[in-house]
Amino acid sequence: MLKVLILSFYYQPDLCAGSFRTTALVEELKQQPNVEIEIITTKPNRYASFEAEALDYEVDGNVVIHRVALPNHKSGMLDQIKSFTAFYKQANAMVKNKGYDLVYASSSRLFTAFLGARIANKNRLPLYLDIRDIFVDTIKDVLNSKLAFILKPFLTLVENYTFKSAEHINLVSRGFEQYFAKRFTQCSYTFFTNGIDIEFLNITSENATKGKTTPVKVLYAGNIGEGQGLHTILPKLAPLAGEEFRFDVIGDGGRKPVLIEQSEEVNNIAFYPPVERAQLIKSYLEADILFLHLNDYPAFEKVLPSKIFEYAATGKPILAGVSGYAAEFIKDEVDNAEVFYPGDEQQALTALQKLQLTKTDRAAFVDKFTRKNIMQKMVQSIVNIGIAK
């Protein structure tokens, strides 16, 4: 029997890429014979404006789920530190004398991966890390420069300890490869990307864009934070686009108040709270164009946003303000998608006007990046590491 501990700060029914990814992984892993899974996660907390009921303790066949209650928090760094501290303490208390064979940790903000490293090292277990972002590389861009300068030496120590503890590291973006490969040579690597969940697989033939509507509906759905940088583009792009276009923004995050404030004089932007996935898909299908954007920071040249996969599965035209690896990926893999440099409203307007407002057949993309297929391969790599213990 292979007993796997899974650490993920987000898990169903929470609404975020980390939750969707870990949930899909567990759905595949629990199908494996002779595998027991114990998940330690949090109660739904991704957005302060979204609440969902979830049990503290849940058993589903060979899966046991523990959900840690966190103190009330928003998106500030102090709140995030408090939340992770609560998660860290309770998780450590839960894992004592459990007899695991493998520790798996999914992490975008480093510290869930660090928790996995601490547990794995204490119990002399192999550590499998799934890395969705390079935290130390990102903080210099998203934090105040003085604070980033103070924190970076400490965070670099945490990063080195964490990744040097890993038996295996999966990177969701090939753009991360150079950063990791030259720093952490003791482990093996895979590159299982994000992908298209089952909810999006049956919508490609439904309600496709059927030509120009008035106004043309441009939709952004997701987190509204410093990383997305919507406040650097939408208040400038929307007036340029004019009344011919309407921009709808669904979601929440630390920069939403700034975005709303800067859009006060703009008549063709509307804001909506986060919604569950069924309603989200309906919103995608009602839109004419799907929009995504990352801020103009060097660290984001390495990432591959999970939103690309959802958007592409709908067959809708895509307008993407990204650079680096994400821009290359979209140009190579996604038809009827236009890329512009982040924050450049003139390029964005030109790209917007180039899009064909028709359904695009992306069957080859869907087949290549169906989440289930990706997760099946990833599960096999996890089992192989556990068996080789």
Short mmCIF file of C-alpha atoms in Angstrom, two decimals:
data_model
loop_
_atom_site.label_atom_id
_atom_site.label_comp_id
_atom_site.label_asym_id
_atom_site.label_seq_id
_atom_site.Cartn_x
_atom_site.Cartn_y
_atom_site.Cartn_z
CA MET A 1 0.00 0.00 0.00
CA LEU A 2 1.35 3.42 -1.00
CA LYS A 3 0.29 6.15 1.42
CA VAL A 4 0.56 9.66 -0.05
CA LEU A 5 0.30 12.92 1.88
CA ILE A 6 -0.93 15.80 -0.30
CA LEU A 7 -0.44 19.38 0.83
CA SER A 8 -2.32 22.08 -1.07
CA PHE A 9 -3.36 25.44 0.30
CA TYR A 10 -6.36 25.36 -2.03
CA TYR A 11 -8.72 22.48 -2.81
CA GLN A 12 -12.32 22.03 -3.92
CA PRO A 13 -14.70 23.79 -3.55
CA ASP A 14 -12.34 26.79 -3.57
CA LEU A 15 -12.13 28.81 -6.79
CA CYS A 16 -8.59 29.11 -8.14
CA ALA A 17 -6.09 27.40 -10.40
CA GLY A 18 -4.38 25.64 -7.48
CA SER A 19 -7.66 24.15 -6.29
CA PHE A 20 -8.69 22.95 -9.75
CA ARG A 21 -5.27 21.41 -10.39
CA THR A 22 -4.98 19.51 -7.10
CA THR A 23 -8.59 18.33 -7.27
CA ALA A 24 -8.01 16.90 -10.76
CA LEU A 25 -4.81 15.22 -9.61
CA VAL A 26 -6.54 13.54 -6.66
CA GLU A 27 -9.38 12.33 -8.89
CA GLU A 28 -6.80 10.45 -10.98
CA LEU A 29 -4.59 9.32 -8.09
CA LYS A 30 -7.46 7.74 -6.17
CA GLN A 31 -8.10 5.43 -9.13
CA GLN A 32 -4.72 3.79 -8.60
CA PRO A 33 -4.75 0.36 -6.89
CA ASN A 34 -3.22 0.08 -3.43
CA VAL A 35 -3.00 3.83 -2.84
CA GLU A 36 -4.20 5.74 0.22
CA ILE A 37 -4.38 9.54 0.07
CA GLU A 38 -4.48 12.03 2.91
CA ILE A 39 -5.04 15.67 1.96
CA ILE A 40 -4.33 18.63 4.21
CA THR A 41 -5.76 21.84 2.83
CA THR A 42 -7.74 24.86 4.00
CA LYS A 43 -11.39 25.80 4.23
CA PRO A 44 -12.39 27.81 1.12
CA ASN A 45 -10.61 31.15 1.40
CA ARG A 46 -9.36 32.30 -2.03
CA TYR A 47 -11.70 35.29 -2.17
CA ALA A 48 -13.15 37.19 0.78
CA SER A 49 -16.26 37.81 -1.35
CA PHE A 50 -16.88 34.11 -2.10
CA GLU A 51 -18.08 31.63 0.50
CA ALA A 52 -18.61 27.90 0.07
CA GLU A 53 -19.44 25.23 2.59
CA ALA A 54 -16.88 22.46 3.09
CA LEU A 55 -16.42 19.88 5.83
CA ASP A 56 -13.44 20.08 8.19
CA TYR A 57 -12.99 16.33 7.86
CA GLU A 58 -14.16 14.19 4.97
CA VAL A 59 -13.63 10.60 3.83
CA ASP A 60 -14.18 9.59 0.22
CA GLY A 61 -13.14 5.97 -0.31
CA ASN A 62 -9.36 5.89 -0.13
CA VAL A 63 -9.13 9.68 0.32
CA VAL A 64 -9.13 11.49 3.66
CA ILE A 65 -9.44 15.29 3.58
CA HIS A 66 -8.56 17.66 6.43
CA ARG A 67 -9.56 21.31 5.91
CA VAL A 68 -7.90 23.83 8.20
CA ALA A 69 -9.91 26.88 9.24
CA LEU A 70 -7.96 30.10 8.73
CA PRO A 71 -8.31 33.48 10.43
CA ASN A 72 -10.28 36.06 8.46
CA HIS A 73 -8.01 37.62 5.86
CA LYS A 74 -7.87 39.53 2.60
CA SER A 75 -4.94 39.87 0.20
CA GLY A 76 -2.39 41.78 2.28
CA MET A 77 0.98 40.24 3.09
CA LEU A 78 0.41 40.31 6.86
CA ASP A 79 -2.90 38.50 6.43
CA GLN A 80 -1.23 35.91 4.19
CA ILE A 81 1.51 35.32 6.78
CA LYS A 82 -1.09 34.80 9.50
CA SER A 83 -3.05 32.41 7.30
CA PHE A 84 -0.06 30.32 6.36
CA THR A 85 1.18 30.21 9.97
CA ALA A 86 -2.18 28.75 11.01
CA PHE A 87 -2.02 26.22 8.17
CA TYR A 88 1.59 25.31 8.95
CA LYS A 89 0.98 24.69 12.66
CA GLN A 90 -2.16 22.62 12.20
CA ALA A 91 -0.72 20.60 9.34
CA ASN A 92 2.34 19.66 11.38
CA ALA A 93 0.11 18.53 14.23
CA MET A 94 -1.96 16.34 11.88
CA VAL A 95 0.90 14.38 10.29
CA LYS A 96 2.53 12.88 13.37
CA ASN A 97 2.98 9.10 13.30
CA LYS A 98 0.97 8.58 10.10
CA GLY A 99 3.38 6.30 8.23
CA TYR A 100 3.37 8.07 4.87
CA ASP A 101 5.45 6.83 1.94
CA LEU A 102 5.56 10.08 -0.05
CA VAL A 103 4.91 13.79 0.48
CA TYR A 104 3.41 15.76 -2.42
CA ALA A 105 3.11 19.55 -2.18
CA SER A 106 1.59 21.94 -4.70
CA SER A 107 2.80 25.48 -4.32
CA SER A 108 2.74 28.88 -5.98
CA ARG A 109 3.83 30.97 -3.01
CA LEU A 110 6.70 28.71 -1.85
CA PHE A 111 5.55 28.09 1.70
CA THR A 112 3.32 25.09 1.07
CA ALA A 113 6.35 23.57 -0.66
CA PHE A 114 8.45 24.52 2.39
CA LEU A 115 5.91 22.80 4.65
CA GLY A 116 6.23 19.71 2.47
CA ALA A 117 10.03 19.83 2.75
CA ARG A 118 9.88 20.10 6.55
CA ILE A 119 7.53 17.12 6.85
CA ALA A 120 9.47 15.04 4.33
CA ASN A 121 12.82 15.72 5.99
CA LYS A 122 11.53 15.02 9.51
CA ASN A 123 10.15 11.68 8.40
CA ARG A 124 12.87 10.84 5.86
CA LEU A 125 10.37 10.63 3.01
CA PRO A 126 10.68 11.42 -0.70
CA LEU A 127 9.28 14.83 -1.62
CA TYR A 128 7.45 15.50 -4.89
CA LEU A 129 6.90 19.22 -5.57
CA ASP A 130 4.48 20.70 -8.09
CA ILE A 131 5.61 24.28 -8.69
CA ARG A 132 3.25 26.82 -10.26
CA ASP A 133 5.31 29.98 -9.72
CA ILE A 134 8.80 31.14 -8.75
CA PHE A 135 8.08 33.07 -5.57
CA VAL A 136 11.55 34.52 -4.93
CA ASP A 137 11.78 35.66 -8.54
CA THR A 138 8.35 37.28 -8.36
CA ILE A 139 8.55 39.23 -5.09
CA LYS A 140 11.09 41.70 -6.41
CA ASP A 141 8.47 42.82 -8.91
CA VAL A 142 5.26 42.75 -6.89
CA LEU A 143 6.51 43.99 -3.50
CA ASN A 144 7.79 47.38 -2.45
CA SER A 145 11.48 47.44 -3.47
CA LYS A 146 12.75 48.08 0.08
CA LEU A 147 10.65 45.30 1.55
CA ALA A 148 11.70 42.93 -1.23
CA PHE A 149 15.37 43.76 -0.55
CA ILE A 150 14.93 42.96 3.15
CA LEU A 151 13.01 39.73 2.57
CA LYS A 152 14.95 38.26 -0.34
CA PRO A 153 17.93 36.81 1.64
CA PHE A 154 15.57 35.01 4.02
CA LEU A 155 13.30 33.79 1.23
CA THR A 156 16.30 32.58 -0.77
CA LEU A 157 17.34 30.43 2.20
CA VAL A 158 13.82 29.02 2.40
CA GLU A 159 13.82 28.37 -1.34
CA ASN A 160 17.19 26.59 -1.27
CA TYR A 161 16.17 24.41 1.67
CA THR A 162 12.83 23.57 0.03
CA PHE A 163 13.93 22.68 -3.47
CA LYS A 164 17.13 20.92 -2.41
CA SER A 165 14.91 18.63 -0.32
CA ALA A 166 12.97 17.44 -3.36
CA GLU A 167 13.32 14.05 -4.97
CA HIS A 168 11.33 15.30 -7.95
CA ILE A 169 10.02 18.67 -9.14
CA ASN A 170 7.26 19.22 -11.65
CA LEU A 171 7.20 22.65 -13.31
CA VAL A 172 3.92 23.80 -14.85
CA SER A 173 5.75 26.08 -17.29
CA ARG A 174 8.77 25.33 -19.47
CA GLY A 175 9.63 28.96 -18.85
CA PHE A 176 10.76 27.95 -15.32
CA GLU A 177 13.26 25.36 -16.55
CA GLN A 178 16.39 27.50 -16.76
CA TYR A 179 15.84 29.00 -13.29
CA PHE A 180 15.53 25.58 -11.63
CA ALA A 181 17.87 23.41 -13.66
CA LYS A 182 20.96 25.46 -12.86
CA ARG A 183 20.15 25.83 -9.14
CA PHE A 184 18.76 22.45 -8.09
CA THR A 185 20.51 19.56 -9.78
CA GLN A 186 19.86 16.79 -7.24
CA CYS A 187 16.33 15.99 -8.45
CA SER A 188 14.50 14.84 -11.56
CA TYR A 189 12.07 17.09 -13.46
CA THR A 190 8.83 16.86 -15.40
CA PHE A 191 6.74 19.53 -17.13
CA PHE A 192 3.10 18.63 -16.68
CA THR A 193 1.27 21.85 -17.51
CA ASN A 194 -2.12 23.08 -16.45
CA GLY A 195 -4.88 21.85 -18.68
CA ILE A 196 -8.53 21.79 -19.63
CA ASP A 197 -10.92 20.42 -17.02
CA ILE A 198 -13.84 18.15 -17.87
CA GLU A 199 -16.34 20.99 -17.38
CA PHE A 200 -14.89 22.71 -20.44
CA LEU A 201 -14.69 19.70 -22.74
CA ASN A 202 -18.33 19.69 -23.81
CA ILE A 203 -18.78 23.37 -24.57
CA THR A 204 -16.68 23.81 -27.71
CA SER A 205 -19.65 23.15 -30.00
CA GLU A 206 -22.15 25.20 -28.01
CA ASN A 207 -23.08 28.86 -28.30
CA ALA A 208 -19.97 29.92 -30.20
CA THR A 209 -19.56 33.54 -31.23
CA LYS A 210 -21.84 34.02 -34.23
CA GLY A 211 -20.52 37.25 -35.63
CA LYS A 212 -20.45 40.76 -34.30
CA THR A 213 -22.80 41.84 -31.54
CA THR A 214 -23.32 45.40 -30.35
CA PRO A 215 -21.49 46.11 -28.19
CA VAL A 216 -18.86 43.39 -28.53
CA LYS A 217 -18.56 41.72 -25.10
CA VAL A 218 -14.96 41.36 -23.85
CA LEU A 219 -14.72 39.28 -20.66
CA TYR A 220 -12.00 38.93 -18.04
CA ALA A 221 -12.63 36.35 -15.30
CA GLY A 222 -10.20 35.58 -12.48
CA ASN A 223 -8.03 37.13 -9.83
CA ILE A 224 -7.63 40.92 -9.82
CA GLY A 225 -4.24 41.41 -8.21
CA GLU A 226 -0.90 43.06 -8.82
CA GLY A 227 0.19 40.09 -10.91
CA GLN A 228 -2.69 40.51 -13.35
CA GLY A 229 -2.18 44.28 -13.59
CA LEU A 230 -5.67 44.97 -14.94
CA HIS A 231 -5.47 48.47 -13.48
CA THR A 232 -2.55 49.18 -15.85
CA ILE A 233 -4.51 48.37 -19.01
CA LEU A 234 -8.32 48.32 -18.81
CA PRO A 235 -8.90 51.97 -17.75
CA LYS A 236 -6.82 53.00 -20.81
CA LEU A 237 -7.96 50.38 -23.30
CA ALA A 238 -11.70 50.62 -22.73
CA PRO A 239 -12.03 54.34 -23.66
CA LEU A 240 -9.85 53.77 -26.73
CA ALA A 241 -12.01 50.86 -27.84
CA GLY A 242 -15.11 53.02 -27.46
CA GLU A 243 -18.77 52.14 -27.21
CA GLU A 244 -18.37 49.40 -29.80
CA PHE A 245 -16.89 47.25 -27.02
CA ARG A 246 -17.97 46.47 -23.46
CA PHE A 247 -15.51 45.07 -20.91
CA ASP A 248 -16.90 42.81 -18.17
CA VAL A 249 -14.69 41.88 -15.21
CA ILE A 250 -15.64 38.92 -13.01
CA GLY A 251 -13.55 38.26 -9.91
CA ASP A 252 -11.95 39.75 -6.86
CA GLY A 253 -8.49 40.51 -5.48
CA GLY A 254 -6.24 43.05 -3.85
CA ARG A 255 -6.16 45.44 -6.82
CA LYS A 256 -9.89 45.46 -7.55
CA PRO A 257 -10.51 48.68 -5.58
CA VAL A 258 -7.75 50.44 -7.54
CA LEU A 259 -9.15 49.17 -10.83
CA ILE A 260 -12.66 50.34 -9.93
CA GLU A 261 -11.40 53.75 -8.82
CA GLN A 262 -9.40 54.25 -12.02
CA SER A 263 -12.41 53.19 -14.10
CA GLU A 264 -14.91 55.60 -12.54
CA GLU A 265 -15.07 57.81 -15.63
CA VAL A 266 -15.13 54.86 -18.04
CA ASN A 267 -18.61 53.92 -19.18
CA ASN A 268 -17.91 50.60 -20.89
CA ILE A 269 -16.44 48.60 -17.96
CA ALA A 270 -18.65 46.60 -15.58
CA PHE A 271 -17.61 44.64 -12.48
CA TYR A 272 -19.04 41.41 -11.03
CA PRO A 273 -18.15 39.22 -8.01
CA PRO A 274 -16.56 35.76 -8.32
CA VAL A 275 -18.93 33.00 -9.46
CA GLU A 276 -18.99 29.22 -9.32
CA ARG A 277 -17.74 27.28 -12.31
CA ALA A 278 -21.14 26.53 -13.87
CA GLN A 279 -21.95 30.23 -13.96
CA LEU A 280 -18.42 31.04 -15.12
CA ILE A 281 -18.79 28.78 -18.15
CA LYS A 282 -22.12 30.42 -18.95
CA SER A 283 -20.40 33.81 -18.82
CA TYR A 284 -17.64 32.59 -21.14
CA LEU A 285 -20.23 31.45 -23.67
CA GLU A 286 -22.11 34.74 -23.51
CA ALA A 287 -18.92 36.71 -24.23
CA ASP A 288 -17.58 37.51 -27.69
CA ILE A 289 -13.90 37.80 -26.69
CA LEU A 290 -12.02 36.43 -23.67
CA PHE A 291 -9.31 38.62 -22.16
CA LEU A 292 -6.28 37.89 -19.99
CA HIS A 293 -3.38 40.04 -18.84
CA LEU A 294 -0.21 39.79 -16.76
CA ASN A 295 1.64 42.79 -15.38
CA ASP A 296 4.79 44.02 -17.09
CA TYR A 297 7.25 42.30 -14.73
CA PRO A 298 10.28 40.22 -15.76
CA ALA A 299 9.24 37.30 -13.54
CA PHE A 300 5.99 36.89 -15.50
CA GLU A 301 7.92 36.24 -18.70
CA LYS A 302 8.42 32.69 -17.39
CA VAL A 303 4.85 31.79 -16.40
CA LEU A 304 2.06 30.05 -18.30
CA PRO A 305 -1.35 31.19 -16.98
CA SER A 306 -3.87 28.41 -16.44
CA LYS A 307 -6.55 30.74 -17.82
CA ILE A 308 -5.21 30.16 -21.34
CA PHE A 309 -6.41 26.56 -21.28
CA GLU A 310 -9.94 27.39 -20.13
CA TYR A 311 -10.30 30.19 -22.63
CA ALA A 312 -8.96 28.18 -25.55
CA ALA A 313 -11.36 25.30 -24.88
CA THR A 314 -14.39 27.54 -25.53
CA GLY A 315 -13.45 28.27 -29.15
CA LYS A 316 -13.80 32.00 -28.42
CA PRO A 317 -11.36 34.65 -29.69
CA ILE A 318 -8.68 35.47 -27.10
CA LEU A 319 -6.97 38.81 -26.39
CA ALA A 320 -3.85 38.29 -24.26
CA GLY A 321 -1.56 40.90 -22.73
CA VAL A 322 1.43 38.67 -21.99
CA SER A 323 5.11 38.42 -22.87
CA GLY A 324 7.87 35.82 -22.77
CA TYR A 325 6.98 32.14 -22.64
CA ALA A 326 3.21 32.70 -22.42
CA ALA A 327 3.25 34.85 -25.58
CA GLU A 328 5.26 32.19 -27.44
CA PHE A 329 2.91 29.44 -26.26
CA ILE A 330 -0.22 31.27 -27.41
CA LYS A 331 1.27 32.11 -30.80
CA ASP A 332 2.35 28.50 -31.31
CA GLU A 333 -0.64 26.65 -29.90
CA VAL A 334 -3.82 28.79 -29.96
CA ASP A 335 -5.56 29.88 -33.16
CA ASN A 336 -7.52 33.14 -33.33
CA ALA A 337 -5.68 34.61 -30.35
CA GLU A 338 -3.91 37.96 -30.47
CA VAL A 339 -1.05 38.91 -28.15
CA PHE A 340 0.02 42.40 -27.12
CA TYR A 341 2.72 43.66 -24.76
CA PRO A 342 1.39 44.07 -21.18
CA GLY A 343 0.15 47.55 -20.36
CA ASP A 344 0.37 48.82 -23.96
CA GLU A 345 -3.13 50.02 -24.77
CA GLN A 346 -2.34 50.94 -28.39
CA GLN A 347 -1.01 47.45 -29.13
CA ALA A 348 -4.01 46.03 -27.28
CA LEU A 349 -6.45 48.01 -29.43
CA THR A 350 -4.74 46.87 -32.63
CA ALA A 351 -4.80 43.25 -31.44
CA LEU A 352 -8.45 43.56 -30.40
CA GLN A 353 -9.45 44.78 -33.83
CA LYS A 354 -7.62 41.89 -35.55
CA LEU A 355 -9.62 39.15 -33.85
CA GLN A 356 -12.11 37.18 -35.91
CA LEU A 357 -15.44 37.11 -34.08
CA THR A 358 -16.23 33.54 -35.04
CA LYS A 359 -15.95 30.16 -33.42
CA THR A 360 -12.49 28.60 -33.81
CA ASP A 361 -12.02 24.84 -34.01
CA ARG A 362 -9.35 24.07 -31.41
CA ALA A 363 -9.99 20.32 -31.21
CA ALA A 364 -6.26 19.53 -31.56
CA PHE A 365 -5.43 21.89 -28.68
CA VAL A 366 -8.16 20.38 -26.50
CA ASP A 367 -6.95 16.87 -27.17
CA LYS A 368 -3.36 17.79 -26.42
CA PHE A 369 -4.08 19.65 -23.19
CA THR A 370 -7.03 17.82 -21.62
CA ARG A 371 -6.33 17.90 -17.89
CA LYS A 372 -7.29 14.27 -17.35
CA ASN A 373 -4.67 13.07 -19.83
CA ILE A 374 -2.00 15.28 -18.26
CA MET A 375 -2.90 14.19 -14.74
CA GLN A 376 -2.81 10.50 -15.65
CA LYS A 377 0.81 10.89 -16.70
CA MET A 378 1.62 12.98 -13.63
CA VAL A 379 0.04 10.41 -11.31
CA GLN A 380 2.21 7.71 -12.80
CA SER A 381 5.33 9.77 -12.10
CA ILE A 382 4.17 10.28 -8.48
CA VAL A 383 3.53 6.57 -7.98
CA ASN A 384 6.93 5.72 -9.48
CA ILE A 385 8.70 8.03 -7.03
CA GLY A 386 6.74 6.52 -4.12
CA ILE A 387 7.42 2.94 -5.15
CA ALA A 388 11.13 3.67 -5.58
CA LYS A 389 11.36 4.82 -1.95
#
